[in-house]
Amino acid sequence: MNLKHQILILVITMFSFNSYSQISTSFYLNDTNSKIAIGYEFNENLWGDFRMYSGTNIENFTPEIVLNYNFIKRALYETYIGAGLSLNNINGIVLPVGIGIKPFENLKKLSFNIELTPTYETDLSDLLIRGFIGIRYVLK
């Protein structure tokens, strides 16, 4: 095997994900907004969400795309931090920080989430600090 093939195998190995991937669904709300999400877990620590604010008409269609990283993962909870973009009604950069609490021993795929989502609104050059509570379920 020549050097090119060895380098190619090394690069593929470095960037490949194992067969862990899973789909999740979530619902978040606060006193003014709610959003639903479909997520994809790449591995035990890295997961992404496509979030859509609910209750909006087509002109206010506001998706949010977020990539999250679990930096502490325990049997009863996991904490995460993320980064992403929100588009249309709110145009900006989102930086969610949250905790997912798993209170049921027999339902480890279910978590109740508390999330702080600072958003830098680029159109208004303003920082929005929003908090959400939610529920998340990982499908297998």
Backbone as a printed PyTorch tensor [residue, N CA C, xyz], in Angstrom:
tensor([[[  0.8550,  -1.1710,   0.0000],
         [  0.0000,   0.0000,   0.0000],
         [  0.9020,   1.2350,   0.0000]],

        [[  0.6250,   2.1610,  -0.9290],
         [  1.4780,   3.3430,  -1.0090],
         [  1.0420,   4.4150,  -0.0100]],

        [[  1.8300,   5.4630,   0.0710],
         [  1.6010,   6.5270,   1.0440],
         [  0.2580,   7.2290,   0.8260]],

        [[ -0.1540,   7.4310,  -0.4360],
         [ -1.4300,   8.0730,  -0.7210],
         [ -2.5930,   7.2750,  -0.1260]],

        [[ -2.5470,   5.9740,  -0.3040],
         [ -3.6080,   5.1240,   0.2330],
         [ -3.6160,   5.1470,   1.7620]],

        [[ -2.4650,   5.1630,   2.3750],
         [ -2.3900,   5.2080,   3.8310],
         [ -2.9640,   6.5180,   4.3730]],

        [[ -2.6300,   7.6210,   3.7160],
         [ -3.1540,   8.9240,   4.1340],
         [ -4.6620,   8.9670,   3.9450]],

        [[ -5.1630,   8.4470,   2.8250],
         [ -6.5920,   8.4190,   2.5680],
         [ -7.3210,   7.5960,   3.6340]],

        [[ -6.7980,   6.4510,   4.0030],
         [ -7.4050,   5.6150,   5.0370],
         [ -7.3890,   6.3340,   6.3810]],

        [[ -6.2990,   7.0170,   6.6860],
         [ -6.2000,   7.7710,   7.9360],
         [ -7.2470,   8.8750,   7.9810]],

        [[ -7.4060,   9.6310,   6.9050],
         [ -8.3810,  10.7220,   6.8570],
         [ -9.7940,  10.1720,   6.9900]],

        [[-10.1190,   9.1080,   6.2800],
         [-11.4510,   8.5110,   6.3710],
         [-11.7190,   8.0310,   7.7840]],

        [[-10.7450,   7.4250,   8.4160],
         [-10.8930,   6.9390,   9.7880],
         [-11.1070,   8.0880,  10.7590]],

        [[-10.3870,   9.1810,  10.5730],
         [-10.5040,  10.3260,  11.4730],
         [-11.8850,  10.9610,  11.4000]],

        [[-12.4770,  11.0060,  10.2050],
         [-13.7330,  11.7180,  10.0270],
         [-14.9530,  10.8160,   9.9340]],

        [[-14.7800,   9.5410,  10.0760],
         [-15.9370,   8.6550,  10.0010],
         [-16.6030,   8.5480,  11.3620]],

        [[-17.9010,   8.3290,  11.3330],
         [-18.6800,   8.1320,  12.5510],
         [-19.0500,   6.6640,  12.6330]],

        [[-19.1700,   6.1600,  13.8430],
         [-19.5700,   4.7730,  13.9840],
         [-21.0700,   4.6420,  13.7320]],

        [[-21.6070,   3.4740,  13.8910],
         [-23.0180,   3.2350,  13.5950],
         [-23.9270,   3.6300,  14.7550]],

        [[-23.5010,   4.5420,  15.5850],
         [-24.2560,   4.9750,  16.7520],
         [-25.4590,   5.8460,  16.3880]],

        [[-25.4200,   6.5270,  15.2780],
         [-26.3610,   7.6000,  14.9600],
         [-27.8110,   7.2540,  15.2760]],

        [[-28.5230,   8.2640,  15.8310],
         [-29.9120,   8.1090,  16.2390],
         [-30.6730,   9.3940,  15.9630]],

        [[-31.9710,   9.2660,  15.8060],
         [-32.8590,  10.3940,  15.5640],
         [-33.5210,  10.7840,  16.8920]],

        [[-33.7550,  12.0840,  17.0830],
         [-34.4600,  12.5410,  18.2820],
         [-35.5350,  13.5460,  17.8890]],

        [[-36.4720,  13.7400,  18.7720],
         [-37.5040,  14.7490,  18.5950],
         [-37.6390,  15.5320,  19.9040]],

        [[-37.9170,  16.8270,  19.7870],
         [-37.9720,  17.6920,  20.9750],
         [-39.0750,  18.7350,  20.8300]],

        [[-39.4600,  19.2730,  21.9720],
         [-40.3840,  20.3980,  22.0210],
         [-39.8980,  21.3300,  23.1220]],

        [[-39.7070,  22.6090,  22.7960],
         [-39.2330,  23.6100,  23.7540],
         [-40.2570,  24.7410,  23.8310]],

        [[-40.3900,  25.3600,  25.0090],
         [-41.2840,  26.4940,  25.1170],
         [-40.8140,  27.4520,  26.2000]],

        [[-41.2590,  28.6950,  26.0660],
         [-41.1120,  29.7070,  27.1170],
         [-42.3850,  30.5390,  27.1140]],

        [[-42.3940,  31.6840,  27.7590],
         [-43.6360,  32.4450,  27.8800],
         [-44.0890,  33.1000,  26.5800]],

        [[-43.2180,  33.2380,  25.5810],
         [-43.6070,  33.8860,  24.3250],
         [-43.4500,  33.0060,  23.0900]],

        [[-42.6120,  31.9870,  23.1350],
         [-42.3300,  31.1700,  21.9520],
         [-42.3820,  29.6890,  22.2820]],

        [[-42.5730,  28.9020,  21.2430],
         [-42.3660,  27.4610,  21.3520],
         [-41.7180,  27.0050,  20.0550]],

        [[-41.0140,  25.8990,  20.1310],
         [-40.3810,  25.3680,  18.9300],
         [-40.3180,  23.8530,  19.0190]],

        [[-40.3970,  23.2380,  17.8600],
         [-40.2680,  21.7920,  17.7610],
         [-38.9480,  21.4980,  17.0640]],

        [[-38.4110,  20.3190,  17.3070],
         [-37.1060,  19.9910,  16.7300],
         [-37.0410,  18.5240,  16.3240]],

        [[-36.3040,  18.3020,  15.2690],
         [-35.8990,  16.9640,  14.8570],
         [-34.3820,  16.9800,  14.9430]],

        [[-33.8330,  15.9890,  15.6270],
         [-32.3880,  15.9610,  15.8310],
         [-31.7510,  14.6910,  15.3030]],

        [[-30.4540,  14.7420,  15.2270],
         [-29.6680,  13.6080,  14.7700],
         [-28.4330,  13.5110,  15.6550]],

        [[-28.2820,  12.3900,  16.3400],
         [-27.1130,  12.1640,  17.1900],
         [-26.0350,  11.4710,  16.3600]],

        [[-24.9160,  12.1530,  16.1760],
         [-23.8070,  11.5900,  15.4130],
         [-23.0430,  10.5550,  16.2320]],

        [[-22.9020,  10.8240,  17.5120],
         [-22.2680,   9.8870,  18.4500],
         [-22.7790,  10.2340,  19.8490]],

        [[-22.1700,   9.6950,  20.8800],
         [-22.6670,   9.9260,  22.2390],
         [-22.6110,  11.3870,  22.6720]],

        [[-21.7240,  12.1750,  22.1000],
         [-21.5520,  13.5570,  22.5540],
         [-21.9860,  14.6270,  21.5640]],

        [[-22.0680,  14.3150,  20.2860],
         [-22.3280,  15.3270,  19.2650],
         [-23.6870,  15.0890,  18.6220]],

        [[-24.5500,  16.1160,  18.6520],
         [-25.8720,  15.9980,  18.0460],
         [-26.3270,  17.3350,  17.4870]],

        [[-27.1230,  17.2600,  16.4620],
         [-27.6440,  18.4600,  15.8250],
         [-29.1500,  18.4950,  15.8910]],

        [[-29.7050,  19.6900,  15.8230],
         [-31.1480,  19.8940,  15.8240],
         [-31.5380,  20.8130,  14.6850]],

        [[-32.6310,  20.4830,  14.0200],
         [-33.3100,  21.4100,  13.1290],
         [-34.5670,  21.8150,  13.8850]],

        [[-34.6060,  23.0540,  14.3500],
         [-35.7000,  23.5440,  15.1830],
         [-36.5620,  24.4990,  14.3700]],

        [[-37.8620,  24.4270,  14.6020],
         [-38.8010,  25.2920,  13.9100],
         [-39.7150,  25.9430,  14.9460]],

        [[-39.7560,  27.2650,  14.9230],
         [-40.6660,  27.9670,  15.8270],
         [-42.0930,  27.6650,  15.4110]],

        [[-42.9230,  27.2500,  16.3490],
         [-44.3070,  26.8980,  16.0340],
         [-45.1900,  28.1330,  16.1520]],

        [[-46.3640,  28.0460,  15.5690],
         [-47.3010,  29.1570,  15.6340],
         [-46.9490,  30.2920,  14.6960]],

        [[-46.0930,  30.0440,  13.7270],
         [-45.7410,  31.1030,  12.7800],
         [-46.3810,  30.8100,  11.4330]],

        [[-46.7340,  31.8770,  10.7170],
         [-47.2490,  31.6890,   9.3690],
         [-46.0730,  31.6080,   8.3990]],

        [[-46.3510,  31.4240,   7.1240],
         [-45.2930,  31.1810,   6.1470],
         [-44.3260,  32.3740,   6.0310]],

        [[-44.8110,  33.5910,   6.2330],
         [-43.9250,  34.7550,   6.1570],
         [-42.9500,  34.7970,   7.3350]],

        [[-43.3690,  34.2560,   8.4660],
         [-42.5230,  34.2520,   9.6630],
         [-41.8590,  32.9040,   9.9090]],

        [[-41.8100,  32.0630,   8.9020],
         [-41.1510,  30.7610,   8.9590],
         [-39.7390,  30.9650,   9.5130]],

        [[-39.4850,  30.4700,  10.7190],
         [-38.2170,  30.7410,  11.3910],
         [-37.5320,  29.4470,  11.8190]],

        [[-36.6650,  28.9170,  10.9670],
         [-35.9080,  27.7250,  11.3590],
         [-34.6690,  28.0980,  12.1670]],

        [[-34.2250,  27.1490,  12.9440],
         [-33.0050,  27.3070,  13.7460],
         [-32.2120,  26.0020,  13.5870]],

        [[-30.9780,  26.1110,  13.1920],
         [-30.1170,  24.9410,  13.0130],
         [-29.0040,  25.0250,  14.0430]],

        [[-28.8770,  23.9640,  14.8710],
         [-27.9490,  24.0000,  15.9940],
         [-27.1370,  22.7020,  16.0480]],

        [[-25.8600,  22.8240,  16.3210],
         [-24.9910,  21.6790,  16.5880],
         [-24.5990,  21.7470,  18.0610]],

        [[-24.8900,  20.6760,  18.8130],
         [-24.6670,  20.6490,  20.2630],
         [-23.6140,  19.6150,  20.6330]],

        [[-22.9620,  19.8710,  21.7540],
         [-21.9520,  18.9530,  22.2750],
         [-22.2240,  18.6960,  23.7530]],

        [[-22.3960,  17.4200,  24.1170],
         [-22.5670,  17.0410,  25.5290],
         [-21.1970,  17.0510,  26.1950]],

        [[-20.9710,  17.9900,  27.0920],
         [-19.6590,  18.0290,  27.7410],
         [-19.6450,  17.3050,  29.0780]],

        [[-20.8050,  17.0360,  29.6560],
         [-20.8990,  16.1550,  30.8300],
         [-22.0690,  15.2180,  30.5730]],

        [[-21.8280,  13.9380,  30.6820],
         [-22.8800,  12.9560,  30.4420],
         [-22.8810,  11.9490,  31.5790]],

        [[-23.9560,  11.9500,  32.3560],
         [-24.1210,  11.0430,  33.4860],
         [-25.4020,  10.2380,  33.2880]],

        [[-25.6520,   9.2810,  34.1650],
         [-26.8360,   8.4350,  34.0510],
         [-28.1290,   9.2480,  34.1940]],

        [[-28.1370,  10.2510,  35.0770],
         [-29.3600,  11.0000,  35.3400],
         [-29.4510,  12.3540,  34.6340]],

        [[-28.3770,  12.8010,  34.0120],
         [-28.4150,  14.0870,  33.3160],
         [-27.2640,  14.1940,  32.3320]],

        [[-27.4030,  15.1560,  31.4280],
         [-26.3110,  15.5340,  30.5400],
         [-26.3730,  17.0340,  30.3150]],

        [[-25.2120,  17.6590,  30.2540],
         [-25.1390,  19.0910,  30.0000],
         [-24.5470,  19.2990,  28.6180]],

        [[-25.0130,  20.3270,  27.9520],
         [-24.5670,  20.5550,  26.5770],
         [-24.3910,  22.0390,  26.2910]],

        [[-23.6160,  22.2850,  25.2640],
         [-23.4070,  23.6260,  24.7360],
         [-23.4580,  23.5010,  23.2240]],

        [[-23.9220,  24.5470,  22.5660],
         [-24.0550,  24.4550,  21.1210],
         [-23.8500,  25.7850,  20.4330]],

        [[-23.9560,  25.7390,  19.1180],
         [-23.8610,  26.9340,  18.2870],
         [-24.6860,  26.6950,  17.0310]],

        [[-25.2910,  27.7600,  16.5500],
         [-26.0870,  27.6060,  15.3450],
         [-26.6030,  28.9240,  14.8240]],

        [[-27.5410,  28.8110,  13.8860],
         [-28.1080,  29.9750,  13.2210],
         [-29.6190,  29.9360,  13.2940]],

        [[-30.2070,  31.1180,  13.4080],
         [-31.6380,  31.2930,  13.3220],
         [-31.8870,  32.2270,  12.1400]],

        [[-32.8980,  31.8980,  11.3210],
         [-33.1140,  32.6500,  10.0810],
         [-34.5470,  33.1240,   9.9340]],

        [[-34.7290,  34.2670,   9.3270],
         [-35.9680,  34.9070,   8.9080],
         [-36.5160,  35.8620,   9.9600]],

        [[-37.4910,  35.4390,  10.7840],
         [-38.0750,  36.3500,  11.7700],
         [-37.0310,  36.8180,  12.7830]],

        [[-36.1580,  35.9260,  13.1720],
         [-34.9990,  36.2510,  13.9960],
         [-33.7770,  35.8050,  13.2060]],

        [[-32.9660,  36.7360,  12.7540],
         [-31.7360,  36.4110,  12.0340],
         [-30.5780,  36.5710,  12.9890]],

        [[-29.9260,  35.4630,  13.3020],
         [-28.8370,  35.6110,  14.2340],
         [-28.0930,  34.3320,  14.5310]],

        [[-27.1610,  34.4810,  15.4230],
         [-26.3190,  33.3860,  15.8940],
         [-26.8490,  32.9690,  17.2610]],

        [[-27.1110,  31.6710,  17.4320],
         [-27.6140,  31.1570,  18.7040],
         [-26.5310,  30.3190,  19.3750]],

        [[-26.4580,  30.4300,  20.6970],
         [-25.4770,  29.6950,  21.4910],
         [-26.1760,  29.0210,  22.6730]],

        [[-26.8910,  27.9140,  22.4210],
         [-27.6260,  27.2680,  23.5080],
         [-26.7140,  26.5820,  24.5280]],

        [[-27.1020,  26.6910,  25.7800],
         [-26.4480,  25.9930,  26.8890],
         [-27.5670,  25.3510,  27.6850]],

        [[-27.4620,  24.0460,  27.9430],
         [-28.5780,  23.4110,  28.6120],
         [-28.2090,  22.1810,  29.4100]],

        [[-29.2210,  21.6870,  30.0920],
         [-29.1090,  20.4440,  30.8380],
         [-30.3340,  19.6030,  30.5010]],

        [[-30.1030,  18.3310,  30.2390],
         [-31.1750,  17.3760,  30.0190],
         [-31.2420,  16.4370,  31.2090]],

        [[-32.3380,  16.4710,  31.9260],
         [-32.4960,  15.6580,  33.1400],
         [-33.2880,  14.4080,  32.7860]],

        [[-32.7520,  13.2520,  33.1830],
         [-33.3800,  11.9560,  32.8970],
         [-33.8410,  11.3220,  34.1990]],

        [[-35.0580,  11.6610,  34.6580],
         [-35.4880,  11.2320,  35.9870],
         [-36.0220,   9.7980,  36.0700]],

        [[-36.2820,   9.1820,  34.9260],
         [-36.8970,   7.8520,  34.9510],
         [-35.8870,   6.7740,  34.5850]],

        [[-35.6780,   5.8410,  35.4680],
         [-34.7050,   4.7610,  35.2760],
         [-35.0280,   3.9260,  34.0420]],

        [[-36.2990,   3.6690,  33.8140],
         [-36.6790,   2.8090,  32.6940],
         [-36.9330,   3.5770,  31.3900]],

        [[-36.7650,   4.8980,  31.3910],
         [-36.9270,   5.7260,  30.1900],
         [-35.7010,   6.6190,  29.9840]],

        [[-34.5630,   6.0200,  29.7530],
         [-33.3070,   6.7730,  29.6130],
         [-33.2420,   7.5970,  28.3310]],

        [[-34.1230,   7.3390,  27.3840],
         [-34.1250,   8.1020,  26.1350],
         [-34.9640,   9.3770,  26.2340]],

        [[-35.6460,   9.5500,  27.3620],
         [-36.4810,  10.7190,  27.6040],
         [-35.7500,  11.6720,  28.5380]],

        [[-35.7120,  12.9520,  28.1660],
         [-35.1060,  13.9430,  29.0640],
         [-35.9690,  15.1970,  29.0960]],

        [[-35.9320,  15.8670,  30.2360],
         [-36.5610,  17.1670,  30.4020],
         [-35.4280,  18.1870,  30.3620]],

        [[-35.5130,  19.1140,  29.4260],
         [-34.4120,  20.0320,  29.1830],
         [-34.7160,  21.4350,  29.6910]],

        [[-33.6980,  22.0550,  30.2250],
         [-33.7100,  23.4630,  30.5860],
         [-32.5840,  24.0940,  29.7830]],

        [[-32.9300,  25.0990,  28.9800],
         [-31.9420,  25.6480,  28.0530],
         [-31.9390,  27.1670,  28.0890]],

        [[-30.7690,  27.7330,  28.1580],
         [-30.5450,  29.1670,  28.0150],
         [-30.0150,  29.3670,  26.6010]],

        [[-30.6820,  30.2330,  25.8310],
         [-30.3050,  30.4070,  24.4240],
         [-30.0150,  31.8710,  24.1160]],

        [[-28.7970,  32.3320,  24.3880],
         [-28.4350,  33.6830,  23.9460],
         [-28.4080,  33.7290,  22.4180]],

        [[-28.9750,  34.7820,  21.8590],
         [-29.0370,  34.9530,  20.4100],
         [-28.5680,  36.3590,  20.0640]],

        [[-27.5630,  36.4480,  19.1980],
         [-27.1530,  37.7490,  18.6920],
         [-27.9630,  38.0100,  17.4340]],

        [[-28.9010,  38.9460,  17.5150],
         [-29.7930,  39.2790,  16.4120],
         [-29.0530,  40.2270,  15.4790]],

        [[-28.6570,  39.7400,  14.3090],
         [-27.7880,  40.5160,  13.4200],
         [-28.5040,  41.7100,  12.7890]],

        [[-29.8080,  41.5990,  12.5090],
         [-30.5220,  42.7240,  11.8900],
         [-30.6380,  43.9190,  12.8240]],

        [[-30.8060,  43.6580,  14.1090],
         [-30.9620,  44.7350,  15.0890],
         [-29.6870,  45.0180,  15.8690]],

        [[-28.6390,  44.2250,  15.6410],
         [-27.3940,  44.3140,  16.4150],
         [-27.7050,  44.2900,  17.9130]],

        [[-28.4790,  43.2920,  18.3080],
         [-28.9390,  43.2000,  19.6840],
         [-28.7290,  41.7820,  20.1970]],

        [[-28.5310,  41.6580,  21.4930],
         [-28.3750,  40.3590,  22.1320],
         [-29.6730,  40.0030,  22.8520]],

        [[-30.2670,  38.8930,  22.4710],
         [-31.4800,  38.4030,  23.1200],
         [-31.0880,  37.2440,  24.0300]],

        [[-31.5500,  37.2620,  25.2490],
         [-31.3190,  36.1520,  26.1810],
         [-32.6730,  35.5000,  26.4300]],

        [[-32.8130,  34.2650,  25.9650],
         [-34.0850,  33.5600,  26.1300],
         [-33.8410,  32.2390,  26.8430]],

        [[-34.7890,  31.8560,  27.6290],
         [-34.7390,  30.5700,  28.2990],
         [-35.8950,  29.7000,  27.8370]],

        [[-35.6610,  28.4090,  27.7400],
         [-36.6890,  27.4600,  27.3200],
         [-36.6820,  26.2620,  28.2510]],

        [[-37.8390,  25.6630,  28.4180],
         [-37.9280,  24.3390,  29.0140],
         [-38.4450,  23.4300,  27.9140]],

        [[-38.1050,  22.1650,  28.0040],
         [-38.5300,  21.2890,  26.9380],
         [-38.4730,  19.8250,  27.3100]],

        [[-38.8650,  19.0310,  26.3600],
         [-38.8240,  17.5870,  26.5030],
         [-38.1870,  17.0290,  25.2310]],

        [[-37.3340,  16.0330,  25.3920],
         [-36.6030,  15.4590,  24.2720],
         [-36.6530,  13.9410,  24.3710]],

        [[-36.8800,  13.2950,  23.2300],
         [-36.9040,  11.8320,  23.2060],
         [-36.0330,  11.3460,  22.0510]],

        [[-35.1430,  10.4150,  22.3500],
         [-34.2550,   9.8370,  21.3380],
         [-34.8780,   8.5430,  20.8450]],

        [[-35.1170,   8.4720,  19.5530],
         [-35.6720,   7.2680,  18.9320],
         [-34.5320,   6.3270,  18.5840]],

        [[-34.7700,   5.0580,  18.6540],
         [-33.7090,   4.1070,  18.2930],
         [-34.0250,   3.4330,  17.0110]]])
